[in-house]
């Protein structure tokens, strides 16, 4: 439809005189990642950001600043809490010093889609708002268990005499298995393996190739345990400054990326498992009752750690995140 010239002019003049509503201004949100720039996690994030930016011009844009070189992995939580950046893709284990409950998300036995329905997601957001000045926006990684990777052979679930690289994710479980632990950021693990400072490490089933750890890894212990959690968090003050339309876009895109998780990660698990075998990594496999005990012990140690540090919220999180 074409308008007569004067109508167009009149409209243009009228809109020039109106105050600009908040939602008419495009907002740019700066974002960092706790994981390396060449990692699979970040590649997927970059694809997401590219699509988001292309489809949300004039509303909101995400400016990806970089990985741990920009903000060290264990500082990403602080950076979002304090507003140094507006967003981060990180994991709860990296900001337990802000709130110990952050590390509970690895213990989720139900997908985030279900967490959004059973009250868990709301509970999480209330906690994250209150304790970390953050909005918990979207879970990026689901359905990828953690594993123990070793350079020394074990024949039962016993890590006595071994020194393992850890983060809060694995700490209580590895200690329960008798290991000595040393905490490092992902970026320091290669050197720790190379120098023989550690005999192994914890990491999800995907991603060991990102920083070349396969070169220094002989065994993977099966089964895996927990549910690796990597999510997008947003500074609460920045969130509150957004217009309803801008928040709506971010929420819609959060749901969109989450809806891709199951298929994306199940393919990655298959691909990376195969790739590990091709790289010569041997599997130390516990079966049957021993496997069940191993996994049960992981969850028991994990929840005991959470509940010890958060007697107030730990039990509720356990109830909300566990399979019925
Ligand atoms: O660094 C880690 O091993 C870690 O805690 C983690 C958490 C989530 C995904 C990948 C690694």
Coordinates of C-alpha atoms and ligand atoms in Angstrom, one line a residue:
X1 CA 0.0 0.0 0.0
X2 CA 1.3 3.5 -0.8
X3 CA 0.4 6.6 1.2
X4 CA -0.1 10.0 -0.2
X5 CA 3.1 12.0 0.2
X6 CA 1.6 14.4 2.8
X7 CA 0.5 11.5 5.0
X8 CA 4.0 10.1 5.1
X9 CA 5.4 13.5 5.9
X10 CA 2.9 14.1 8.6
X11 CA 3.7 10.7 10.2
X12 CA 7.4 11.4 10.0
X13 CA 7.0 14.8 11.6
X14 CA 4.7 13.4 14.3
X15 CA 7.1 10.6 15.3
X16 CA 10.1 13.0 15.3
X17 CA 8.3 15.0 18.0
X18 CA 7.4 12.1 20.2
X19 CA 9.7 11.1 23.1
X20 CA 11.5 8.0 22.1
X21 CA 10.1 5.1 24.2
X22 CA 12.7 2.9 25.9
X23 CA 12.0 -0.1 23.7
X24 CA 12.9 1.9 20.6
X25 CA 16.5 2.0 21.7
X26 CA 18.8 -0.9 20.8
X27 CA 20.7 -2.2 23.8
X28 CA 24.1 -3.9 23.5
X29 CA 24.9 -6.5 26.1
X30 CA 28.6 -7.4 26.6
X31 CA 29.2 -11.1 27.1
X32 CA 32.1 -13.3 28.1
X33 CA 32.6 -17.1 28.2
X34 CA 34.3 -19.1 31.0
X35 CA 35.4 -21.6 28.3
X36 CA 38.0 -21.2 25.7
X37 CA 37.3 -19.4 22.5
X38 CA 38.0 -22.4 20.3
X39 CA 35.8 -24.7 22.4
X40 CA 32.7 -26.4 21.1
X41 CA 30.8 -24.6 23.8
X42 CA 31.8 -21.2 22.4
X43 CA 31.4 -22.2 18.8
X44 CA 27.8 -23.0 19.6
X45 CA 27.4 -19.8 21.5
X46 CA 28.8 -17.8 18.6
X47 CA 26.3 -19.3 16.3
X48 CA 23.5 -18.5 18.7
X49 CA 24.7 -14.9 19.1
X50 CA 25.0 -14.4 15.3
X51 CA 21.4 -15.5 14.8
X52 CA 20.2 -13.5 17.8
X53 CA 21.9 -10.3 16.5
X54 CA 20.7 -10.8 13.0
X55 CA 17.1 -11.2 14.1
X56 CA 17.0 -8.6 16.9
X57 CA 18.4 -5.6 15.2
X58 CA 17.0 -2.4 16.7
X59 CA 16.0 -4.3 19.9
X60 CA 19.0 -6.0 21.5
X61 CA 22.5 -7.1 20.4
X62 CA 25.0 -9.3 22.2
X63 CA 28.6 -8.3 21.9
X64 CA 30.8 -11.3 22.6
X65 CA 34.0 -10.1 24.2
X66 CA 35.9 -13.4 24.6
X67 CA 36.9 -16.3 26.8
X68 CA 39.1 -16.7 29.8
X69 CA 41.7 -14.3 28.4
X70 CA 39.2 -11.5 28.8
X71 CA 37.9 -12.7 32.2
X72 CA 39.5 -15.7 33.9
X73 CA 37.1 -18.7 34.2
X74 CA 36.7 -18.5 37.9
X75 CA 36.0 -14.7 37.7
X76 CA 33.1 -14.9 35.3
X77 CA 30.5 -15.0 38.1
X78 CA 32.0 -12.0 39.8
X79 CA 32.1 -10.1 36.5
X80 CA 28.4 -10.6 35.9
X81 CA 27.4 -10.0 39.5
X82 CA 29.2 -6.7 39.6
X83 CA 28.2 -5.6 36.1
X84 CA 31.7 -5.6 34.6
X85 CA 29.9 -7.4 31.8
X86 CA 26.2 -7.9 31.4
X87 CA 26.2 -11.6 30.4
X88 CA 28.3 -14.7 30.7
X89 CA 28.2 -18.3 29.5
X90 CA 29.6 -20.1 32.5
X91 CA 29.0 -22.9 35.0
X92 CA 27.9 -22.9 38.6
X93 CA 31.2 -24.6 39.7
X94 CA 33.0 -21.4 38.7
X95 CA 31.1 -19.1 41.1
X96 CA 30.5 -21.2 44.2
X97 CA 32.3 -18.5 46.2
X98 CA 29.4 -16.2 45.4
X99 CA 26.7 -18.9 46.1
X100 CA 27.4 -22.5 46.9
X101 CA 24.1 -23.5 45.4
X102 CA 25.3 -22.6 41.9
X103 CA 27.1 -26.0 41.8
X104 CA 23.8 -27.9 42.3
X105 CA 22.7 -27.5 38.7
X106 CA 25.1 -30.3 37.7
X107 CA 23.0 -32.7 39.8
X108 CA 19.8 -32.1 37.8
X109 CA 18.2 -35.3 36.7
X110 CA 15.4 -33.6 34.8
X111 CA 15.9 -31.4 31.6
X112 CA 15.6 -27.7 31.9
X113 CA 12.3 -27.8 30.0
X114 CA 10.9 -29.7 32.9
X115 CA 12.6 -27.4 35.5
X116 CA 10.7 -24.6 33.9
X117 CA 7.5 -26.4 34.6
X118 CA 8.0 -27.9 38.1
X119 CA 9.1 -24.7 39.9
X120 CA 12.8 -25.4 39.9
X121 CA 13.6 -22.7 37.3
X122 CA 11.7 -20.1 39.3
X123 CA 13.4 -21.2 42.6
X124 CA 16.8 -21.0 40.9
X125 CA 16.0 -17.6 39.5
X126 CA 15.0 -16.3 42.9
X127 CA 18.2 -17.6 44.5
X128 CA 20.4 -16.3 41.6
X129 CA 18.7 -12.9 41.9
X130 CA 19.1 -12.6 45.6
X131 CA 22.5 -14.2 46.1
X132 CA 24.4 -13.4 42.9
X133 CA 22.6 -10.4 41.4
X134 CA 22.0 -12.5 38.3
X135 CA 19.2 -13.7 36.1
X136 CA 19.6 -17.4 35.2
X137 CA 18.6 -17.1 31.5
X138 CA 19.2 -20.3 29.7
X139 CA 20.9 -23.7 30.0
X140 CA 23.2 -24.3 27.1
X141 CA 24.5 -27.7 27.9
X142 CA 22.4 -30.7 29.0
X143 CA 22.7 -34.5 28.8
X144 CA 26.5 -34.7 28.8
X145 CA 27.8 -36.6 31.9
X146 CA 31.2 -35.9 33.5
X147 CA 33.8 -38.6 33.5
X148 CA 37.1 -39.4 35.3
X149 CA 40.0 -39.3 32.9
X150 CA 43.2 -41.0 34.1
X151 CA 46.8 -41.8 33.1
X152 CA 47.1 -44.6 35.6
X153 CA 44.9 -47.7 35.5
X154 CA 42.5 -48.6 38.3
X155 CA 40.5 -51.8 38.5
X156 CA 37.9 -50.7 41.1
X157 CA 36.2 -47.4 42.0
X158 CA 39.1 -46.3 44.3
X159 CA 41.3 -43.3 43.6
X160 CA 43.6 -43.7 46.6
X161 CA 47.1 -42.7 45.8
X162 CA 46.0 -40.7 42.8
X163 CA 46.1 -36.9 42.4
X164 CA 43.3 -35.5 40.3
X165 CA 42.6 -32.1 38.9
X166 CA 39.3 -30.9 40.1
X167 CA 36.8 -28.1 40.3
X168 CA 33.9 -27.9 42.8
X169 CA 32.0 -30.2 40.4
X170 CA 34.0 -33.2 41.2
X171 CA 35.7 -32.3 44.5
X172 CA 33.4 -34.1 47.0
X173 CA 33.1 -37.2 44.8
X174 CA 36.8 -37.5 44.1
X175 CA 37.6 -37.1 47.8
X176 CA 35.0 -39.7 48.6
X177 CA 36.8 -42.1 46.3
X178 CA 40.0 -41.4 48.2
X179 CA 41.8 -39.1 45.7
X180 CA 44.0 -36.2 46.4
X181 CA 42.7 -33.2 44.5
X182 CA 44.1 -30.0 43.0
X183 CA 41.9 -27.4 41.6
X184 CA 42.7 -25.7 38.3
X185 CA 40.9 -23.7 35.7
X186 CA 40.5 -25.6 32.4
X187 CA 43.2 -23.5 30.8
X188 CA 45.8 -24.8 33.3
X189 CA 45.1 -28.5 32.9
X190 CA 47.3 -29.3 29.9
X191 CA 50.4 -28.1 31.7
X192 CA 49.4 -29.9 34.9
X193 CA 49.1 -33.1 32.9
X194 CA 52.3 -32.5 31.0
X195 CA 54.3 -31.9 34.1
X196 CA 52.8 -34.9 35.9
X197 CA 51.3 -32.7 38.6
X198 CA 48.1 -34.7 38.3
X199 CA 47.3 -38.3 37.3
X200 CA 44.0 -37.4 35.8
X201 CA 41.0 -35.0 35.8
X202 CA 37.3 -34.6 35.7
X203 CA 35.6 -33.3 32.5
X204 CA 32.4 -34.0 30.6
X205 CA 32.3 -36.6 27.8
X206 CA 32.6 -33.8 25.3
X207 CA 35.4 -31.2 24.9
X208 CA 38.6 -32.9 25.9
X209 CA 40.0 -32.2 22.4
X210 CA 39.4 -28.4 22.6
X211 CA 42.6 -27.9 24.7
X212 CA 44.4 -31.1 23.4
X213 CA 44.1 -33.1 26.6
X214 CA 43.7 -36.3 24.5
X215 CA 47.5 -36.1 24.0
X216 CA 48.0 -36.6 27.8
X217 CA 45.1 -39.0 28.5
X218 CA 45.2 -42.8 28.6
X219 CA 42.0 -43.9 30.2
X220 CA 38.4 -42.8 30.6
X221 CA 36.3 -44.3 33.4
X222 CA 32.8 -45.3 32.6
X223 CA 30.0 -44.8 33.6
X224 CA 29.8 -41.0 33.6
X225 CA 28.0 -39.2 36.4
X226 CA 26.0 -36.0 36.8
X227 CA 24.9 -33.7 34.0
X228 CA 27.4 -31.0 32.9
X229 CA 25.9 -27.6 33.3
X230 CA 26.8 -24.6 31.2
X231 CA 24.4 -21.7 31.2
X232 CA 23.9 -18.0 30.3
X233 CA 23.5 -15.7 33.2
X234 CA 22.7 -12.0 33.0
X235 CA 23.4 -9.1 35.4
X236 CA 20.2 -8.4 37.3
X237 CA 20.5 -4.6 37.2
X238 CA 21.1 -4.7 33.5
X239 CA 18.1 -7.0 33.1
X240 CA 15.9 -4.7 35.1
X241 CA 16.9 -1.8 32.8
X242 CA 15.7 -3.6 29.7
X243 CA 12.3 -3.0 28.2
X244 CA 9.6 -5.7 28.3
X245 CA 10.2 -6.3 24.6
X246 CA 13.9 -6.7 25.1
X247 CA 13.5 -9.2 28.0
X248 CA 10.9 -11.0 25.9
X249 CA 13.4 -11.4 23.1
X250 CA 16.1 -12.8 25.4
X251 CA 13.6 -15.2 27.0
X252 CA 12.3 -16.4 23.6
X253 CA 15.8 -17.0 22.4
X254 CA 16.7 -18.8 25.6
X255 CA 13.8 -21.2 25.0
X256 CA 14.9 -21.6 21.5
X257 CA 18.5 -22.6 22.3
X258 CA 17.2 -24.9 25.1
X259 CA 14.9 -26.6 22.6
X260 CA 17.9 -27.6 20.6
X261 CA 19.9 -29.1 23.5
X262 CA 18.7 -32.6 23.4
X263 CA 19.4 -33.3 19.8
X264 CA 22.6 -31.2 19.7
X265 CA 24.2 -32.8 22.7
X266 CA 23.2 -36.4 22.0
X267 CA 25.0 -36.1 18.7
X268 CA 28.0 -34.5 20.3
X269 CA 28.2 -37.3 22.9
X270 CA 28.2 -39.9 20.2
X271 CA 30.7 -38.1 18.1
X272 CA 33.1 -37.3 21.0
X273 CA 32.9 -40.8 22.4
X274 CA 34.0 -42.2 19.0
X275 CA 36.7 -39.6 18.7
X276 CA 38.1 -40.6 22.1
X277 CA 38.3 -44.2 21.0
X278 CA 40.0 -43.2 17.8
X279 CA 42.5 -41.2 19.8
X280 CA 43.4 -44.4 21.6
X281 CA 41.8 -43.5 24.9
X282 CA 40.9 -46.8 26.7
X283 CA 37.8 -47.3 28.7
X284 CA 37.9 -48.6 32.2
X285 CA 34.4 -49.8 32.7
X286 CA 32.5 -50.5 35.8
X287 CA 29.4 -52.7 35.2
X288 CA 26.3 -53.7 37.0
X289 CA 26.1 -53.2 40.7
X290 CA 29.5 -51.6 40.8
X291 CA 28.5 -49.0 38.2
X292 CA 25.3 -48.2 40.1
X293 CA 27.2 -47.8 43.4
X294 CA 29.7 -45.6 41.7
X295 CA 27.0 -43.3 40.3
X296 CA 25.0 -43.3 43.6
X297 CA 28.1 -42.4 45.5
X298 CA 28.6 -39.5 43.1
X299 CA 25.1 -38.1 43.8
X300 CA 25.4 -38.7 47.5
X301 CA 28.7 -36.9 47.7
X302 CA 27.5 -34.1 45.5
X303 CA 24.3 -33.4 47.4
X304 CA 26.0 -33.8 50.7
X305 CA 28.4 -31.1 49.7
X306 CA 25.6 -28.7 48.5
X307 CA 23.5 -29.3 51.6
X308 CA 26.4 -28.8 53.9
X309 CA 27.1 -25.4 52.4
X310 CA 23.5 -24.5 52.0
X311 CA 21.3 -26.2 54.5
X312 CA 18.6 -23.7 53.7
X313 CA 18.3 -24.3 49.9
X314 CA 20.1 -27.5 49.3
X315 CA 17.3 -29.9 50.3
X316 CA 14.7 -27.9 48.2
X317 CA 17.0 -27.9 45.2
X318 CA 17.5 -31.6 45.6
X319 CA 13.8 -32.2 45.6
X320 CA 13.2 -30.0 42.6
X321 CA 16.1 -31.2 40.5
X322 CA 15.9 -35.0 41.2
X323 CA 14.0 -37.6 39.2
X324 CA 10.9 -38.7 41.0
Ligands
LIG1 O1 36.2 -27.2 34.7 C1 35.5 -28.1 34.9 O2 35.9 -29.3 34.8 C2 34.1 -27.9 35.2 O3 33.8 -27.7 36.3 C3 33.1 -27.9 34.0 C4 31.8 -27.7 34.3 C5 30.9 -27.7 33.2 C6 31.3 -28.0 32.0 C7 32.6 -28.3 31.7 C8 33.5 -28.3 32.8

